CSV table of N, CA, C and O in Angstrom, one decimal:
chain,number,residue,atom,x,y,z
D,1,UNK,N,140.8,260.9,337.9
D,1,UNK,CA,140.6,259.4,338.0
D,1,UNK,C,139.2,259.1,338.3
D,1,UNK,O,138.7,258.0,337.9
D,2,UNK,N,138.4,259.9,339.0
D,2,UNK,CA,137.1,259.6,339.4
D,2,UNK,C,136.0,260.0,338.5
D,2,UNK,O,134.9,259.5,338.6
D,3,UNK,N,136.3,260.9,337.6
D,3,UNK,CA,135.3,261.4,336.6
D,3,UNK,C,134.8,260.3,335.7
D,3,UNK,O,135.6,259.8,335.0
D,4,UNK,N,133.6,259.9,335.8
D,4,UNK,CA,133.0,258.9,334.9
D,4,UNK,C,133.3,257.5,335.4
D,4,UNK,O,133.1,256.5,334.7
D,5,UNK,N,133.9,257.3,336.6
D,5,UNK,CA,134.3,256.0,337.1
D,5,UNK,C,133.0,255.1,337.3
D,5,UNK,O,132.1,255.6,338.0
D,6,UNK,N,133.0,253.9,336.8
D,6,UNK,CA,131.8,253.1,336.9
D,6,UNK,C,131.7,252.5,338.3
D,6,UNK,O,132.7,252.5,339.1
D,7,UNK,N,130.4,252.2,338.7
D,7,UNK,CA,130.2,251.6,340.1
D,7,UNK,C,130.8,250.2,340.2
D,7,UNK,O,131.3,249.8,341.2
D,8,UNK,N,130.8,249.5,339.1
D,8,UNK,CA,131.3,248.1,339.1
D,8,UNK,C,132.6,248.1,338.2
D,8,UNK,O,132.5,248.5,337.0
D,9,UNK,N,133.7,247.7,338.7
D,9,UNK,CA,134.9,247.7,338.0
D,9,UNK,C,135.4,246.2,338.0
D,9,UNK,O,135.6,245.6,339.1
D,10,UNK,N,135.7,245.7,336.8
D,10,UNK,CA,136.2,244.3,336.7
D,10,UNK,C,137.7,244.2,336.6
D,10,UNK,O,138.4,245.2,336.4
D,11,UNK,N,138.2,243.0,336.6
D,11,UNK,CA,139.7,242.8,336.4
D,11,UNK,C,140.1,242.9,335.0
D,11,UNK,O,141.3,242.9,334.7
D,12,UNK,N,139.2,243.0,334.0
D,12,UNK,CA,139.5,243.2,332.6
D,12,UNK,C,138.7,244.3,332.1
D,12,UNK,O,137.5,244.4,332.3
D,13,UNK,N,139.3,245.2,331.3
D,13,UNK,CA,138.6,246.3,330.6
D,13,UNK,C,138.9,246.3,329.2
D,13,UNK,O,140.1,246.1,328.8
D,14,UNK,N,137.9,246.6,328.3
D,14,UNK,CA,138.1,246.7,326.9
D,14,UNK,C,137.8,248.2,326.5
D,14,UNK,O,136.7,248.6,326.7
D,15,UNK,N,138.8,248.9,326.1
D,15,UNK,CA,138.6,250.3,325.8
D,15,UNK,C,138.2,250.5,324.3
D,15,UNK,O,138.2,249.5,323.5
D,16,UNK,N,137.8,251.7,324.0
D,16,UNK,CA,137.4,252.0,322.6
D,16,UNK,C,138.6,251.8,321.6
D,16,UNK,O,138.4,251.5,320.5
D,17,UNK,N,139.8,251.9,322.1
D,17,UNK,CA,141.0,251.6,321.3
D,17,UNK,C,141.1,250.2,320.7
D,17,UNK,O,141.6,250.0,319.7
D,18,UNK,N,140.4,249.3,321.4
D,18,UNK,CA,140.4,247.9,321.0
D,18,UNK,C,139.7,247.8,319.6
D,18,UNK,O,140.1,246.9,318.8
D,19,UNK,N,138.7,248.6,319.4
D,19,UNK,CA,137.9,248.5,318.2
D,19,UNK,C,138.3,249.6,317.2
D,19,UNK,O,138.2,249.5,316.0
D,20,UNK,N,138.8,250.8,317.7
D,20,UNK,CA,139.1,251.9,316.9
D,20,UNK,C,140.5,252.1,316.5
D,20,UNK,O,140.8,252.7,315.5
D,21,UNK,N,141.4,251.5,317.3
D,21,UNK,CA,142.9,251.7,317.0
D,21,UNK,C,143.4,250.8,315.9
D,21,UNK,O,142.8,249.8,315.5
D,22,UNK,N,144.5,251.2,315.3
D,22,UNK,CA,145.1,250.5,314.2
D,22,UNK,C,145.8,249.2,314.7
D,22,UNK,O,145.8,248.2,314.0
D,23,UNK,N,146.4,249.2,315.9
D,23,UNK,CA,147.1,248.1,316.4
D,23,UNK,C,146.6,247.7,317.8
D,23,UNK,O,146.8,248.5,318.8
D,24,UNK,N,146.1,246.5,318.0
D,24,UNK,CA,145.6,246.1,319.3
D,24,UNK,C,146.7,245.8,320.2
D,24,UNK,O,147.8,245.5,319.9
D,25,UNK,N,146.4,246.1,321.5
D,25,UNK,CA,147.4,245.9,322.6
D,25,UNK,C,146.7,245.3,323.8
D,25,UNK,O,145.6,245.7,324.2
D,26,UNK,N,147.3,244.2,324.3
D,26,UNK,CA,146.8,243.6,325.5
D,26,UNK,C,147.8,243.8,326.6
D,26,UNK,O,149.0,243.4,326.5
D,27,UNK,N,147.4,244.5,327.6
D,27,UNK,CA,148.3,244.8,328.7
D,27,UNK,C,147.9,244.1,329.9
D,27,UNK,O,146.7,244.2,330.4
D,28,UNK,N,148.7,243.2,330.5
D,28,UNK,CA,148.4,242.5,331.7
D,28,UNK,C,149.4,242.8,332.8
D,28,UNK,O,150.5,243.2,332.5
D,29,UNK,N,149.0,242.7,334.0
D,29,UNK,CA,149.9,243.0,335.1
D,29,UNK,C,149.4,242.3,336.4
D,29,UNK,O,148.3,241.7,336.5
D,30,UNK,N,150.3,242.4,337.4
D,30,UNK,CA,150.0,241.8,338.7
D,30,UNK,C,150.5,242.8,339.7
D,30,UNK,O,151.6,243.3,339.6
D,31,UNK,N,149.6,243.1,340.7
D,31,UNK,CA,150.0,244.1,341.7
D,31,UNK,C,150.2,243.3,343.0
D,31,UNK,O,149.5,242.3,343.3
D,32,UNK,N,151.3,243.7,343.7
D,32,UNK,CA,151.7,243.0,345.0
D,32,UNK,C,151.5,244.0,346.1
D,32,UNK,O,151.6,245.2,346.0
D,33,UNK,N,151.4,243.4,347.3
D,33,UNK,CA,151.4,244.2,348.5
D,33,UNK,C,152.8,244.7,348.8
D,33,UNK,O,153.7,244.4,348.0
D,34,UNK,N,153.0,245.5,349.8
D,34,UNK,CA,154.3,246.1,350.1
D,34,UNK,C,155.4,245.2,350.3
D,34,UNK,O,156.6,245.5,350.0
D,35,UNK,N,155.1,243.9,350.6
D,35,UNK,CA,156.2,242.9,350.8
D,35,UNK,C,156.8,242.4,349.5
D,35,UNK,O,157.8,241.8,349.5
D,36,UNK,N,156.1,242.8,348.4
D,36,UNK,CA,156.6,242.4,347.1
D,36,UNK,C,156.3,241.0,346.7
D,36,UNK,O,156.8,240.5,345.7
D,37,UNK,N,155.6,240.2,347.6
D,37,UNK,CA,155.4,238.8,347.3
D,37,UNK,C,153.9,238.5,347.3
D,37,UNK,O,153.4,237.6,346.6
D,38,UNK,N,153.1,239.1,348.2
D,38,UNK,CA,151.7,238.8,348.4
D,38,UNK,C,150.9,239.5,347.4
D,38,UNK,O,151.0,240.8,347.3
D,39,UNK,N,150.0,238.8,346.6
D,39,UNK,CA,149.2,239.5,345.6
D,39,UNK,C,148.2,240.5,346.3
D,39,UNK,O,147.7,240.2,347.4
D,40,UNK,N,148.0,241.6,345.7
D,40,UNK,CA,147.1,242.6,346.2
D,40,UNK,C,145.8,242.6,345.4
D,40,UNK,O,145.8,242.9,344.2
D,41,UNK,N,144.7,242.3,346.1
D,41,UNK,CA,143.4,242.2,345.4
D,41,UNK,C,142.7,243.6,345.6
D,41,UNK,O,143.0,244.3,346.5
D,42,UNK,N,141.7,243.8,344.7
D,42,UNK,CA,140.8,245.0,344.8
D,42,UNK,C,141.5,246.3,344.7
D,42,UNK,O,141.1,247.3,345.3
D,43,UNK,N,142.6,246.3,344.0
D,43,UNK,CA,143.4,247.6,343.7
D,43,UNK,C,142.8,248.2,342.4
D,43,UNK,O,142.7,247.5,341.4
D,44,UNK,N,142.4,249.4,342.5
D,44,UNK,CA,141.8,250.1,341.3
D,44,UNK,C,143.0,250.8,340.5
D,44,UNK,O,143.8,251.5,341.1
D,45,UNK,N,143.0,250.5,339.2
D,45,UNK,CA,144.0,251.1,338.3
D,45,UNK,C,143.2,251.8,337.2
D,45,UNK,O,142.4,251.3,336.5
D,46,UNK,N,143.5,253.1,337.1
D,46,UNK,CA,142.9,254.0,336.1
D,46,UNK,C,144.0,254.2,335.0
D,46,UNK,O,145.1,254.4,335.4
D,47,UNK,N,143.6,254.1,333.8
D,47,UNK,CA,144.6,254.3,332.7
D,47,UNK,C,144.1,255.2,331.6
D,47,UNK,O,142.9,255.3,331.4
D,48,UNK,N,145.0,255.8,330.9
D,48,UNK,CA,144.6,256.6,329.7
D,48,UNK,C,145.8,256.7,328.8
D,48,UNK,O,147.0,256.6,329.3
D,49,UNK,N,145.6,256.9,327.5
D,49,UNK,CA,146.7,257.0,326.6
D,49,UNK,C,146.2,257.7,325.3
D,49,UNK,O,145.0,258.0,325.1
D,50,UNK,N,147.2,258.0,324.4
D,50,UNK,CA,146.9,258.7,323.2
D,50,UNK,C,146.3,257.7,322.1
D,50,UNK,O,146.4,256.5,322.2
D,51,UNK,N,145.7,258.4,321.1
D,51,UNK,CA,145.2,257.6,320.0
D,51,UNK,C,146.2,257.4,318.9
D,51,UNK,O,147.4,257.7,319.1
D,52,UNK,N,145.8,257.0,317.7
D,52,UNK,CA,146.7,256.7,316.6
D,52,UNK,C,147.4,258.0,316.1
D,52,UNK,O,148.4,257.9,315.4
D,53,UNK,N,146.9,259.1,316.5
D,53,UNK,CA,147.5,260.4,316.0
D,53,UNK,C,148.4,261.0,317.1
D,53,UNK,O,148.9,262.1,317.0
D,54,UNK,N,148.5,260.3,318.3
D,54,UNK,CA,149.3,260.8,319.4
D,54,UNK,C,148.6,261.9,320.2
D,54,UNK,O,149.2,262.6,320.9
D,55,UNK,N,147.3,261.9,320.1
D,55,UNK,CA,146.5,262.9,320.8
D,55,UNK,C,145.5,262.2,321.8
D,55,UNK,O,145.1,261.1,321.6
D,56,UNK,N,145.1,263.0,322.8
D,56,UNK,CA,144.1,262.5,323.8
D,56,UNK,C,142.8,263.0,323.3
D,56,UNK,O,142.3,264.0,323.7
D,57,UNK,N,142.3,262.3,322.3
D,57,UNK,CA,141.0,262.8,321.6
D,57,UNK,C,139.8,262.6,322.5
D,57,UNK,O,139.8,261.6,323.3
D,58,UNK,N,138.8,263.4,322.4
D,58,UNK,CA,137.6,263.3,323.1
D,58,UNK,C,136.5,264.1,322.4
D,58,UNK,O,136.8,264.7,321.4
D,59,UNK,N,135.3,264.0,322.9
D,59,UNK,CA,134.3,264.8,322.3
D,59,UNK,C,133.9,265.9,323.3
D,59,UNK,O,134.2,265.9,324.4
D,60,UNK,N,133.1,266.9,322.8
D,60,UNK,CA,132.8,268.0,323.6
D,60,UNK,C,131.7,267.7,324.7
D,60,UNK,O,131.5,268.5,325.6
D,61,UNK,N,131.1,266.5,324.7
D,61,UNK,CA,130.1,266.2,325.7
D,61,UNK,C,130.7,265.5,326.9
D,61,UNK,O,130.0,265.3,327.9
D,62,UNK,N,132.0,265.3,326.9
D,62,UNK,CA,132.6,264.6,328.1
D,62,UNK,C,133.0,265.6,329.2
D,62,UNK,O,133.3,266.8,328.8
D,63,UNK,N,133.0,265.2,330.4
D,63,UNK,CA,133.4,266.2,331.5
D,63,UNK,C,134.9,266.6,331.3
D,63,UNK,O,135.6,266.0,330.5
D,64,UNK,N,135.3,267.7,331.9
D,64,UNK,CA,136.6,268.3,331.7
D,64,UNK,C,137.7,267.3,331.9
D,64,UNK,O,138.6,267.3,331.0
D,65,UNK,N,137.8,266.5,332.9
D,65,UNK,CA,138.9,265.6,333.1
D,65,UNK,C,138.9,264.6,332.0
D,65,UNK,O,140.0,264.2,331.6
D,66,UNK,N,137.7,264.1,331.6
D,66,UNK,CA,137.7,263.1,330.6
D,66,UNK,C,138.2,263.7,329.3
D,66,UNK,O,138.9,263.0,328.5
D,67,UNK,N,138.0,265.0,329.0
D,67,UNK,CA,138.5,265.7,327.9
D,67,UNK,C,140.0,265.7,327.9
D,67,UNK,O,140.7,265.5,326.9
D,68,UNK,N,140.6,266.0,329.1
D,68,UNK,CA,142.0,266.1,329.3
D,68,UNK,C,142.7,264.7,329.1
D,68,UNK,O,143.8,264.6,328.5
D,69,UNK,N,142.0,263.6,329.5
D,69,UNK,CA,142.6,262.3,329.4
D,69,UNK,C,142.1,261.6,328.1
D,69,UNK,O,142.6,260.5,327.8
D,70,UNK,N,141.1,262.2,327.4
D,70,UNK,CA,140.7,261.6,326.1
D,70,UNK,C,139.7,260.5,326.3
D,70,UNK,O,139.2,260.2,327.4
D,71,UNK,N,139.4,259.8,325.2
D,71,UNK,CA,138.4,258.7,325.3
D,71,UNK,C,139.0,257.3,325.4
D,71,UNK,O,138.3,256.4,325.6
D,72,UNK,N,140.3,257.2,325.3
D,72,UNK,CA,141.0,255.9,325.4
D,72,UNK,C,141.5,255.8,326.9
D,72,UNK,O,142.6,256.1,327.2
D,73,UNK,N,140.5,255.5,327.7
D,73,UNK,CA,140.8,255.5,329.2
D,73,UNK,C,139.8,254.4,329.8
D,73,UNK,O,138.8,254.0,329.2
D,74,UNK,N,140.1,254.1,331.0
D,74,UNK,CA,139.2,253.1,331.7
D,74,UNK,C,139.8,252.7,333.1
D,74,UNK,O,140.8,253.2,333.5
D,75,UNK,N,139.1,251.8,333.7
D,75,UNK,CA,139.5,251.3,335.0
D,75,UNK,C,139.5,249.8,335.1
D,75,UNK,O,138.7,249.1,334.4
D,76,UNK,N,140.4,249.2,335.8
D,76,UNK,CA,140.4,247.8,336.2
D,76,UNK,C,140.6,247.7,337.7
D,76,UNK,O,141.1,248.6,338.3
D,77,UNK,N,140.1,246.6,338.2
D,77,UNK,CA,140.4,246.3,339.6
D,77,UNK,C,141.0,244.9,339.7
D,77,UNK,O,140.5,243.9,339.1
D,78,UNK,N,142.1,244.8,340.4
D,78,UNK,CA,142.8,243.5,340.5
D,78,UNK,C,141.9,242.4,341.1
D,78,UNK,O,141.1,242.7,342.0
D,79,UNK,N,142.1,241.2,340.6
D,79,UNK,CA,141.4,240.1,341.1
D,79,UNK,C,142.0,239.5,342.4
D,79,UNK,O,143.0,240.1,342.9
D,80,UNK,N,141.5,238.4,342.9
D,80,UNK,CA,142.1,237.8,344.1
D,80,UNK,C,143.6,237.5,344.0
D,80,UNK,O,144.3,237.5,345.0
D,81,UNK,N,144.1,237.3,342.8
D,81,UNK,CA,145.5,237.0,342.6
D,81,UNK,C,146.3,238.2,342.3
D,81,UNK,O,147.5,238.1,341.9
D,82,UNK,N,145.7,239.4,342.3
D,82,UNK,CA,146.4,240.6,342.0
D,82,UNK,C,146.5,240.9,340.5
D,82,UNK,O,147.2,241.9,340.1
D,83,UNK,N,145.8,240.2,339.7
D,83,UNK,CA,146.0,240.3,338.2
D,83,UNK,C,144.9,241.3,337.6
D,83,UNK,O,143.8,241.4,338.1
D,84,UNK,N,145.3,241.9,336.5
D,84,UNK,CA,144.4,242.7,335.7
D,84,UNK,C,144.8,242.6,334.2
D,84,UNK,O,145.9,242.3,333.9
D,85,UNK,N,143.8,242.9,333.4
D,85,UNK,CA,144.0,242.9,331.9
D,85,UNK,C,143.3,244.1,331.3
D,85,UNK,O,142.2,244.4,331.6
D,86,UNK,N,144.1,244.8,330.4
D,86,UNK,CA,143.5,246.0,329.7
D,86,UNK,C,143.7,245.6,328.2
D,86,UNK,O,144.8,245.3,327.7
D,87,UNK,N,142.5,245.7,327.5
D,87,UNK,CA,142.6,245.5,326.0
D,87,UNK,C,142.3,246.8,325.4
D,87,UNK,O,141.2,247.4,325.6
D,88,UNK,N,143.3,247.3,324.6
D,88,UNK,CA,143.1,248.7,324.1
D,88,UNK,C,144.0,248.7,322.8
D,88,UNK,O,144.2,247.6,322.2
D,89,UNK,N,144.4,249.9,322.4
D,89,UNK,CA,145.3,250.0,321.2
D,89,UNK,C,146.6,250.5,321.6
D,89,UNK,O,146.8,251.1,322.7
D,90,UNK,N,147.6,250.3,320.8
D,90,UNK,CA,148.9,250.7,321.1
D,90,UNK,C,148.9,252.3,320.9
D,90,UNK,O,148.6,252.8,319.9
D,91,UNK,N,149.4,253.0,322.0
D,91,UNK,CA,149.4,254.4,321.9
D,91,UNK,C,150.5,254.9,320.9
D,91,UNK,O,151.5,254.2,320.7
D,92,UNK,N,150.3,256.1,320.4
D,92,UNK,CA,151.3,256.7,319.5
D,92,UNK,C,152.0,257.8,320.3
D,92,UNK,O,151.3,258.5,321.1
D,93,UNK,N,153.2,258.1,320.0
D,93,UNK,CA,154.0,259.2,320.6
D,93,UNK,C,153.3,260.5,320.3
D,93,UNK,O,152.7,260.7,319.3
D,94,UNK,N,153.5,261.5,321.2
D,94,UNK,CA,153.0,262.9,320.9
D,94,UNK,C,153.6,263.4,319.6
D,94,UNK,O,154.8,263.2,319.4
D,95,UNK,N,152.8,264.1,318.9
D,95,UNK,CA,153.3,264.7,317.6
D,95,UNK,C,154.4,265.8,318.0
D,95,UNK,O,154.3,266.5,319.0
D,96,UNK,N,155.5,265.8,317.2
D,96,UNK,CA,156.6,266.8,317.3
D,96,UNK,C,157.2,266.8,318.7
D,96,UNK,O,157.5,267.8,319.3
D,97,UNK,N,157.4,265.6,319.3
D,97,UNK,CA,157.9,265.5,320.6
D,97,UNK,C,158.8,264.2,320.7
D,97,UNK,O,158.6,263.3,319.9
D,98,UNK,N,159.8,264.2,321.6
D,98,UNK,CA,160.7,263.1,321.7
D,98,UNK,C,160.2,262.1,322.8
D,98,UNK,O,161.0,261.1,323.1
D,99,UNK,N,159.1,262.4,323.5
D,99,UNK,CA,158.7,261.5,324.6
D,99,UNK,C,158.1,260.2,323.9
D,99,UNK,O,157.3,260.2,323.0
D,100,UNK,N,158.6,259.0,324.3
D,100,UNK,CA,158.2,257.8,323.7
D,100,UNK,C,156.7,257.5,324.0
D,100,UNK,O,156.1,258.0,324.9
D,101,UNK,N,156.1,256.6,323.2
D,101,UNK,CA,154.7,256.2,323.4
D,101,UNK,C,154.6,255.6,324.8
D,101,UNK,O,155.5,254.9,325.2
D,102,UNK,N,153.4,255.8,325.4
D,102,UNK,CA,153.3,255.3,326.8
D,102,UNK,C,151.8,255.3,327.2
D,102,UNK,O,151.0,255.9,326.5
D,103,UNK,N,151.5,254.6,328.3
D,103,UNK,CA,150.2,254.5,328.9
D,103,UNK,C,150.3,255.1,330.3
D,103,UNK,O,151.2,254.6,331.0
D,104,UNK,N,149.5,256.0,330.7
D,104,UNK,CA,149.5,256.5,332.0
D,104,UNK,C,148.7,255.6,332.9
D,104,UNK,O,147.6,255.1,332.5
D,105,UNK,N,149.2,255.3,334.1
D,105,UNK,CA,148.5,254.5,335.1
D,105,UNK,C,148.4,255.3,336.4
D,105,UNK,O,149.4,255.9,336.8
D,106,UNK,N,147.2,255.3,337.0
D,106,UNK,CA,147.0,255.9,338.3
D,106,UNK,C,146.5,254.8,339.2
D,106,UNK,O,145.4,254.2,338.9
D,107,UNK,N,147.1,254.5,340.3
D,107,UNK,CA,146.8,253.4,341.2
D,107,UNK,C,146.1,253.9,342.5
D,107,UNK,O,146.6,254.8,343.1
D,108,UNK,N,145.0,253.2,342.8
D,108,UNK,CA,144.3,253.6,344.1
D,108,UNK,C,144.1,252.3,344.9
D,108,UNK,O,143.5,251.4,344.4
D,109,UNK,N,144.7,252.3,346.0
D,109,UNK,CA,144.5,251.1,346.9
D,109,UNK,C,143.2,251.3,347.6
D,109,UNK,O,142.8,252.4,348.0
D,110,UNK,N,142.4,250.2,347.7
D,110,UNK,CA,141.1,250.3,348.3
D,110,UNK,C,141.1,249.8,349.7
D,110,UNK,O,140.1,249.9,350.4
D,111,UNK,N,142.2,249.3,350.1
D,111,UNK,CA,142.3,248.8,351.5
D,111,UNK,C,143.8,248.8,351.9
D,111,UNK,O,144.7,248.9,351.0
D,112,UNK,N,144.1,248.7,353.1
D,112,UNK,CA,145.5,248.7,353.6
D,112,UNK,C,146.3,247.6,353.0
D,112,UNK,O,145.8,246.4,353.0
D,113,UNK,N,147.4,247.9,352.4
D,113,UNK,CA,148.3,246.8,351.8
D,113,UNK,C,149.4,246.5,352.8
D,113,UNK,O,150.4,246.2,352.7
């Protein structure tokens, strides 16, 4: 999650999938505090997913974790209302596997919720 993490993270991120993928995808969400009602601001969400071939493609110059997660990855931080937006491409299922297409999310709270 931390390899290549930028110092400034916004509530909207545009991944390489937005320009390189066959089908654009806009993923929006809202994070709440533990009470399930109060919006949670400043929560960092790291995401990664497969490309149009169902692979986590990367190049040889990226650090090891970035290679494992591929180049269709990034970070968003929830705004004051707990909202975030990811603009990327629709992931494809793994080749020769029955696991449905999906996006991985890893959530890091930056303060007590």
